[in-house]
PDB file of C-alpha atoms in Angstrom:
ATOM      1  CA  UNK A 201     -15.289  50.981  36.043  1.00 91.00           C
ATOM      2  CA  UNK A 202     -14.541  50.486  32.199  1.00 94.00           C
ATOM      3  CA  UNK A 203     -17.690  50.258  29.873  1.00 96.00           C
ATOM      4  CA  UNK A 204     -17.709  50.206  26.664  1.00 97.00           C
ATOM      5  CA  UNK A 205     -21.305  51.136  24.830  1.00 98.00           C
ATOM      6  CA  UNK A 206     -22.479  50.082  21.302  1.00 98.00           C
ATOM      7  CA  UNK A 207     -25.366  51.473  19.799  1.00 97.00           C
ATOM      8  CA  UNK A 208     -27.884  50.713  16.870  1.00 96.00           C
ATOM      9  CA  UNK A 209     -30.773  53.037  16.541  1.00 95.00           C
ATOM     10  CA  UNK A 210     -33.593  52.285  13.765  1.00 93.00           C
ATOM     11  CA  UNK A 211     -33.531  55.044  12.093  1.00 91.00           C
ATOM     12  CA  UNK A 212     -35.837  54.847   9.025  1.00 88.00           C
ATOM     13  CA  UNK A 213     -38.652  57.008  10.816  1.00 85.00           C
ATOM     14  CA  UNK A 214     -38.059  60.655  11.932  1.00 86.00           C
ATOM     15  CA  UNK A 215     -38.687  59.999  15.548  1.00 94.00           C
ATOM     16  CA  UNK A 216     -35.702  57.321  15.029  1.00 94.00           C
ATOM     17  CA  UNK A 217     -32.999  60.367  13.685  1.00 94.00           C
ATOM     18  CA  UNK A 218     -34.431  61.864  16.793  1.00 96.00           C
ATOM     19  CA  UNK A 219     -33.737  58.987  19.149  1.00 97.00           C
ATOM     20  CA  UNK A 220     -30.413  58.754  17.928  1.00 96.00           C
ATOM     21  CA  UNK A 221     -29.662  62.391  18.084  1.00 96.00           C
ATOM     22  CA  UNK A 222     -30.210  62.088  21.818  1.00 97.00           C
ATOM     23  CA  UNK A 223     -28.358  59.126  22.430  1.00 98.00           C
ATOM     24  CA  UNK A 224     -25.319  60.056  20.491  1.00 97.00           C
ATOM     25  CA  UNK A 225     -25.542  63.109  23.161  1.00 97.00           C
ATOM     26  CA  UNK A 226     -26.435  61.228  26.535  1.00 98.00           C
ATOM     27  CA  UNK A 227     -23.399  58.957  25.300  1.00 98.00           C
ATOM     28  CA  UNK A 228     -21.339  62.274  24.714  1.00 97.00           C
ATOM     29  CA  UNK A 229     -22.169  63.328  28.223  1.00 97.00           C
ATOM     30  CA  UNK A 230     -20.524  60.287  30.111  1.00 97.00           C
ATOM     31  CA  UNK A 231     -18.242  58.620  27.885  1.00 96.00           C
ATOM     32  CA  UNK A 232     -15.492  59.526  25.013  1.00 95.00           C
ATOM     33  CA  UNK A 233     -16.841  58.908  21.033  1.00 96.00           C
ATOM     34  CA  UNK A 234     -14.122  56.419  19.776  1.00 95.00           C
ATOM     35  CA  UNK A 235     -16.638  55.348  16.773  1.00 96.00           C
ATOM     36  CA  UNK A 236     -19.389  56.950  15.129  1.00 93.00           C
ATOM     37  CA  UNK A 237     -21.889  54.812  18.274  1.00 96.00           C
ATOM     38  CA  UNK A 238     -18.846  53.323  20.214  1.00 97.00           C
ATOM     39  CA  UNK A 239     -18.257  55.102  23.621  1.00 97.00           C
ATOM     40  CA  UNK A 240     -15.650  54.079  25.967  1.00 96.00           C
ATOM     41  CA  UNK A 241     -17.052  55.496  29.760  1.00 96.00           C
ATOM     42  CA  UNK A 242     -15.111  55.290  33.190  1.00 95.00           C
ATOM     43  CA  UNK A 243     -18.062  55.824  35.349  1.00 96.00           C
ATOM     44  CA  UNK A 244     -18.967  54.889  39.196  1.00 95.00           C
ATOM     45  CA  UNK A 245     -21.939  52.496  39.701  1.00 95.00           C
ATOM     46  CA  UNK A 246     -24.161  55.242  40.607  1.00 97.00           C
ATOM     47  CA  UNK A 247     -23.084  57.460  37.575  1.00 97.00           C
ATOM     48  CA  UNK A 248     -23.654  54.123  35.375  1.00 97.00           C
ATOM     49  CA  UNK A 249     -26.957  53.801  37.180  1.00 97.00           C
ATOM     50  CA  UNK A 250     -28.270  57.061  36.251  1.00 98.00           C
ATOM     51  CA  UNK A 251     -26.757  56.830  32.219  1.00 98.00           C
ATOM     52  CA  UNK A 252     -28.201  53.685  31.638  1.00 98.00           C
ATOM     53  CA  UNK A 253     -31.760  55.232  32.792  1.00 98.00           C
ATOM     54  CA  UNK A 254     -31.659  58.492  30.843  1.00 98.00           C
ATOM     55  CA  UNK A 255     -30.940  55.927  27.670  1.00 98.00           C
ATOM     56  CA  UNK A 256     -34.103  53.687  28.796  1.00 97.00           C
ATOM     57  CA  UNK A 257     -36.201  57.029  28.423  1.00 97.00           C
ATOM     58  CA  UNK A 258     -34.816  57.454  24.785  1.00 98.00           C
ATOM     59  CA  UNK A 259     -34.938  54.269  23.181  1.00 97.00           C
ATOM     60  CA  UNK A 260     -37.695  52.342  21.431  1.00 96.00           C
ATOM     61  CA  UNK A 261     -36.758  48.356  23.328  1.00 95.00           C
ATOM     62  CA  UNK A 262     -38.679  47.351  20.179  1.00 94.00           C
ATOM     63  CA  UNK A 263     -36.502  48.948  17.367  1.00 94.00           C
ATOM     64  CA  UNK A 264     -33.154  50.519  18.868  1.00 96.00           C
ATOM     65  CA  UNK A 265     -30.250  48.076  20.668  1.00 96.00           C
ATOM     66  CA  UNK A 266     -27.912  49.246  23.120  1.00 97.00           C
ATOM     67  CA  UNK A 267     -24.949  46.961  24.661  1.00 97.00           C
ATOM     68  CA  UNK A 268     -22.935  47.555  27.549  1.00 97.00           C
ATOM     69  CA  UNK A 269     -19.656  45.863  27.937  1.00 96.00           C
ATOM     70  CA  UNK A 270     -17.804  46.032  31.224  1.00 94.00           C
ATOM     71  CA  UNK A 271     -14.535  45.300  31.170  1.00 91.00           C
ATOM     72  CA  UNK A 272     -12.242  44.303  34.208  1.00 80.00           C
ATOM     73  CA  UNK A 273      -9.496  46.244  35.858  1.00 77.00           C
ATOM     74  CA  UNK A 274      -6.701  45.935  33.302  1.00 81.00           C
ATOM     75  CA  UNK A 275      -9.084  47.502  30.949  1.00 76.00           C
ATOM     76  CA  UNK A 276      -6.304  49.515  29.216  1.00 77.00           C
ATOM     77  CA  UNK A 277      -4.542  46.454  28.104  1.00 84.00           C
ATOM     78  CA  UNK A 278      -7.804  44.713  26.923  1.00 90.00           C
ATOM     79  CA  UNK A 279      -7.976  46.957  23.897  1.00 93.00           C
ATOM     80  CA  UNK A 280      -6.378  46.340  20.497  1.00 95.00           C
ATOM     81  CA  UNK A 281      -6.694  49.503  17.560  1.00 95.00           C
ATOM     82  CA  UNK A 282      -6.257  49.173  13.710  1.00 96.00           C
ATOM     83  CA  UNK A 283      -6.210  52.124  11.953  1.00 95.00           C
ATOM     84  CA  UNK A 284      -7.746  55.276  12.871  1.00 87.00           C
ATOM     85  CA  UNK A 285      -6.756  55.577  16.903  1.00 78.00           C
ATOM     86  CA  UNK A 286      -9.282  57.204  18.778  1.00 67.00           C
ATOM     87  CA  UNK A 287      -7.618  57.126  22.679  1.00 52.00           C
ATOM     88  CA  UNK A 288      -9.955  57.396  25.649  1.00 47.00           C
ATOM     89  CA  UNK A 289      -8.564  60.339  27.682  1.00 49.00           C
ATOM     90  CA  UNK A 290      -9.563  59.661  31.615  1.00 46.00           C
ATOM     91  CA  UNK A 291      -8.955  62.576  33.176  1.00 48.00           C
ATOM     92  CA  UNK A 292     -11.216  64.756  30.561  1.00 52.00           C
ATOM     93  CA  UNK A 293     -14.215  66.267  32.211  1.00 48.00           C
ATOM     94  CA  UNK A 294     -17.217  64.520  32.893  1.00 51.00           C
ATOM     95  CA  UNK A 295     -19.794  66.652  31.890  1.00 52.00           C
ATOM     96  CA  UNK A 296     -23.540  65.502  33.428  1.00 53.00           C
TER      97      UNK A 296
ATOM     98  CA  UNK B  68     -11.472  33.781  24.469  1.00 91.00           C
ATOM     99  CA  UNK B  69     -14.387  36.523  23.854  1.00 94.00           C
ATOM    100  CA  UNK B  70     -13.632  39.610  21.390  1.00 96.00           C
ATOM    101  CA  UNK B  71     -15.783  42.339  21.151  1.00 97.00           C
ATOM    102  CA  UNK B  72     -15.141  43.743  17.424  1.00 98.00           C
ATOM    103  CA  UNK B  73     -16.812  47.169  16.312  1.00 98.00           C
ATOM    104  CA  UNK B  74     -15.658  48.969  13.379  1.00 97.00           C
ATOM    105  CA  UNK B  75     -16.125  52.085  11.391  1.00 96.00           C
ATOM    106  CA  UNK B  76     -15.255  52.518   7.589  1.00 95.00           C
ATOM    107  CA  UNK B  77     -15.522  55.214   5.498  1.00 93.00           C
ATOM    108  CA  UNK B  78     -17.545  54.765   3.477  1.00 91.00           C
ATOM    109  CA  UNK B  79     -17.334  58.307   1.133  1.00 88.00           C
ATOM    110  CA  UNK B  80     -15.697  56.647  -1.660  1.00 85.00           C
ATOM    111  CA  UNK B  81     -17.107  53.576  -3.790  1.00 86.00           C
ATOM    112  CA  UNK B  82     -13.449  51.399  -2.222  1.00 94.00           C
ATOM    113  CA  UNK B  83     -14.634  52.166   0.912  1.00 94.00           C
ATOM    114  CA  UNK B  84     -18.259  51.044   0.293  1.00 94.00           C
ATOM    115  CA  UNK B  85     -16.234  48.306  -0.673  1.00 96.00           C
ATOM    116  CA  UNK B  86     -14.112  47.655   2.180  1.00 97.00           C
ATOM    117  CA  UNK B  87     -17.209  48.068   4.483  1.00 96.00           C
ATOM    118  CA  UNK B  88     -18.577  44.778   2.634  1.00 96.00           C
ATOM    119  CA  UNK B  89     -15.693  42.595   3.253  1.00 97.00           C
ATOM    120  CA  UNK B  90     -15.020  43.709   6.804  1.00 98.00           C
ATOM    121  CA  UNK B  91     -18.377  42.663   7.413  1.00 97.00           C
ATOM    122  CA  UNK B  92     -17.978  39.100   5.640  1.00 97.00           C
ATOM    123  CA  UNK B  93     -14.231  38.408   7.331  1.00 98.00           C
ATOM    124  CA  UNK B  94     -16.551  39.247  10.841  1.00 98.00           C
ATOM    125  CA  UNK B  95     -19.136  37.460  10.030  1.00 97.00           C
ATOM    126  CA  UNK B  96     -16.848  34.580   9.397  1.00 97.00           C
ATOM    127  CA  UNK B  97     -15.620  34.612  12.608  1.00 97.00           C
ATOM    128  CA  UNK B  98     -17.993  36.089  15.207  1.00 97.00           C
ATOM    129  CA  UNK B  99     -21.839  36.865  15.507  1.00 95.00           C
ATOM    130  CA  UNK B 100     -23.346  40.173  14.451  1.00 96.00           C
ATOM    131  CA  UNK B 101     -24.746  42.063  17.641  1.00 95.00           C
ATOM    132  CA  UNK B 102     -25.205  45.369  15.731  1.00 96.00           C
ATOM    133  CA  UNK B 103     -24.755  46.614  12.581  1.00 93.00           C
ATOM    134  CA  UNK B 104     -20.917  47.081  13.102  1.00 96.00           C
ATOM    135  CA  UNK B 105     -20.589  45.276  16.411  1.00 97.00           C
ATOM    136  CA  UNK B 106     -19.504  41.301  16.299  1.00 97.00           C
ATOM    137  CA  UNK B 107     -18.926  39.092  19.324  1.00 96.00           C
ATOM    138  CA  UNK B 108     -16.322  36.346  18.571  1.00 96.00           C
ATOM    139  CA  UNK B 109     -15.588  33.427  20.985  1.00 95.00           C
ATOM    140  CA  UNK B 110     -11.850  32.624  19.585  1.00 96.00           C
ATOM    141  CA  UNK B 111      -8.408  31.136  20.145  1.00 95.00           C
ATOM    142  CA  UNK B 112      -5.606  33.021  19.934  1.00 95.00           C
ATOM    143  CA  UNK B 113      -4.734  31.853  16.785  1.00 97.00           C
ATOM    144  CA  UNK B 114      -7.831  32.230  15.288  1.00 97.00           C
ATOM    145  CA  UNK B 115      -7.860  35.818  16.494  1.00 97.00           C
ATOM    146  CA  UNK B 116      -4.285  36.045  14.948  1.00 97.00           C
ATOM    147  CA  UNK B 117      -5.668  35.007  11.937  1.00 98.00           C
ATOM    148  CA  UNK B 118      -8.878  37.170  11.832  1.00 98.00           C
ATOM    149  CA  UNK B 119      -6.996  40.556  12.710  1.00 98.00           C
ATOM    150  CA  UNK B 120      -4.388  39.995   9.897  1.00 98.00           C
ATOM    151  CA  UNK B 121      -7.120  39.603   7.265  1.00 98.00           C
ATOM    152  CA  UNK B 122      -8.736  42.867   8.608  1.00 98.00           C
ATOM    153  CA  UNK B 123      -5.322  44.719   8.135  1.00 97.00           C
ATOM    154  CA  UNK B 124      -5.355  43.572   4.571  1.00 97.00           C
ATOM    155  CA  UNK B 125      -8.552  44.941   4.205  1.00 98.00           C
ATOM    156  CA  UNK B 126      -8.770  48.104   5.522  1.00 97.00           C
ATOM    157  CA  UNK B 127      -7.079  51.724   4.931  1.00 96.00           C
ATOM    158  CA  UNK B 128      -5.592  52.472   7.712  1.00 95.00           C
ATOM    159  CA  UNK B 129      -5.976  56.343   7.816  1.00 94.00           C
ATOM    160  CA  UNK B 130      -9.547  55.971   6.717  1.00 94.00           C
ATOM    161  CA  UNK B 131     -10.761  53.391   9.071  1.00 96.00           C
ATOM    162  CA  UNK B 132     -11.312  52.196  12.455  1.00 97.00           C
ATOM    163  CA  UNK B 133     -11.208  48.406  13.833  1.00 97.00           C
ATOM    164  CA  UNK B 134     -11.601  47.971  17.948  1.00 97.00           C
ATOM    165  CA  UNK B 135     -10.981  44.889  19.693  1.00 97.00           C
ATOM    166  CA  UNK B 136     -12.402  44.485  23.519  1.00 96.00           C
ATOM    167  CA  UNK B 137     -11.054  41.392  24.969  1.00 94.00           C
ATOM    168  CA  UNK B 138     -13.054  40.750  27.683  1.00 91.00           C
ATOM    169  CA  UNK B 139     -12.058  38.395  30.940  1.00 80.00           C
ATOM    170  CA  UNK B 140     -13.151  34.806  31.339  1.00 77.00           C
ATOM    171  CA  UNK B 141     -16.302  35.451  32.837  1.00 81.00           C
ATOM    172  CA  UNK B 142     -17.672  37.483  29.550  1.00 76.00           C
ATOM    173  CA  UNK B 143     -21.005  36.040  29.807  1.00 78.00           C
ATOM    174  CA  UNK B 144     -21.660  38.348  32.868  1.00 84.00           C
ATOM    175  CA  UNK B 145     -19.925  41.371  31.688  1.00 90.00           C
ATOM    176  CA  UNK B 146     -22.439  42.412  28.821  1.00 94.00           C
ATOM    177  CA  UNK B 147     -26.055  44.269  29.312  1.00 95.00           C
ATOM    178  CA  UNK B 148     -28.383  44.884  26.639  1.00 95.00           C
ATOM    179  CA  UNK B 149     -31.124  47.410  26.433  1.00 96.00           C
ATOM    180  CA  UNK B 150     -33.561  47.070  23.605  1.00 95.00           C
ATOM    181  CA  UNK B 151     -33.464  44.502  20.867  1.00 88.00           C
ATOM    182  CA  UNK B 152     -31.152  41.667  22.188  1.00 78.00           C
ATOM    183  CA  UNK B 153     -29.079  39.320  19.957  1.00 67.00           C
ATOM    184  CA  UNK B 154     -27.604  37.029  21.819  1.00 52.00           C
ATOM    185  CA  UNK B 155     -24.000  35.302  21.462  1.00 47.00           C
ATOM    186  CA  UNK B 156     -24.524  31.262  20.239  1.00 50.00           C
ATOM    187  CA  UNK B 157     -20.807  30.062  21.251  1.00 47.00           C
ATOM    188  CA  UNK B 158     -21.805  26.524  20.059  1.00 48.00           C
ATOM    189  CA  UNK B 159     -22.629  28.117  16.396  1.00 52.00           C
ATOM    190  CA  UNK B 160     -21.036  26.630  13.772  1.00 48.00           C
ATOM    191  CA  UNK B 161     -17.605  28.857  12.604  1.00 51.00           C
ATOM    192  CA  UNK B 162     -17.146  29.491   9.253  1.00 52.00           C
ATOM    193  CA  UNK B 163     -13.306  30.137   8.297  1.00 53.00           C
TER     194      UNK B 163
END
């Protein structure tokens, strides 16, 4: 499945840089960077499963936000660029 | 229909601090802020029409980066959120 992630990490304390150090780097591990905390991820359930819980161990729920949008099937044609065109490439490695 | 908008701009010069500011305000015309650079937009396609061709006079093209996610009819359960939550108020008021 498609999902897209968005992230917003507080970082005005040093454990925040931190935090969003090893986000940016769980995020690099399943999914393609197509914005400085956009990630486009084709993952299974299960790998989902397991992503989403190594970024639950990171975050503060108080301070940091992170959104998961799935999109359906058609996924490639449900996405519209201006400017700078980062493409997601599929078959890249998945490194976990 | 439901757009998910994210965008980067550069930000390096003082046009692009610039730029960053009324990307934001065209956005926050027409969607709700769910991160710092992340909007959610319930919108017709005219409206969208609309909304994407003020962006492209807006931004530099080999500088920045503007994402659209269209996502299916049943958005509403297509989106998870970890951490701080901002929900989506369709019934909002839109300012254009």
């Amino acid at each position: 499945m498609f999902i897209l992630v968005t992230y917003d990490v507080d970082t005005q304390s040093e454990t925040g840089a931190k935090r969003l150090r090893k986000v940016a780097k769980e995020c690099l591990n399943y999914g393609h960077r197509v914005q400085n905390s956009v990630f486009e991820c084709v993952l299974s359930e299960a790998q989902f499963l397991i992503f989403k819980s190594k970024i639950i161990k990171i975050i503060d729920c108080n301070l940091d936000s992170v959104r998961f949008y799935f999109l359906s099937k058609n996924w490639n044609r449900r996405i519209e660029c201006l400017g700078r065109e980062t493409a997601i490439d599929v078959n890249s490695e998945l490194i976990i």
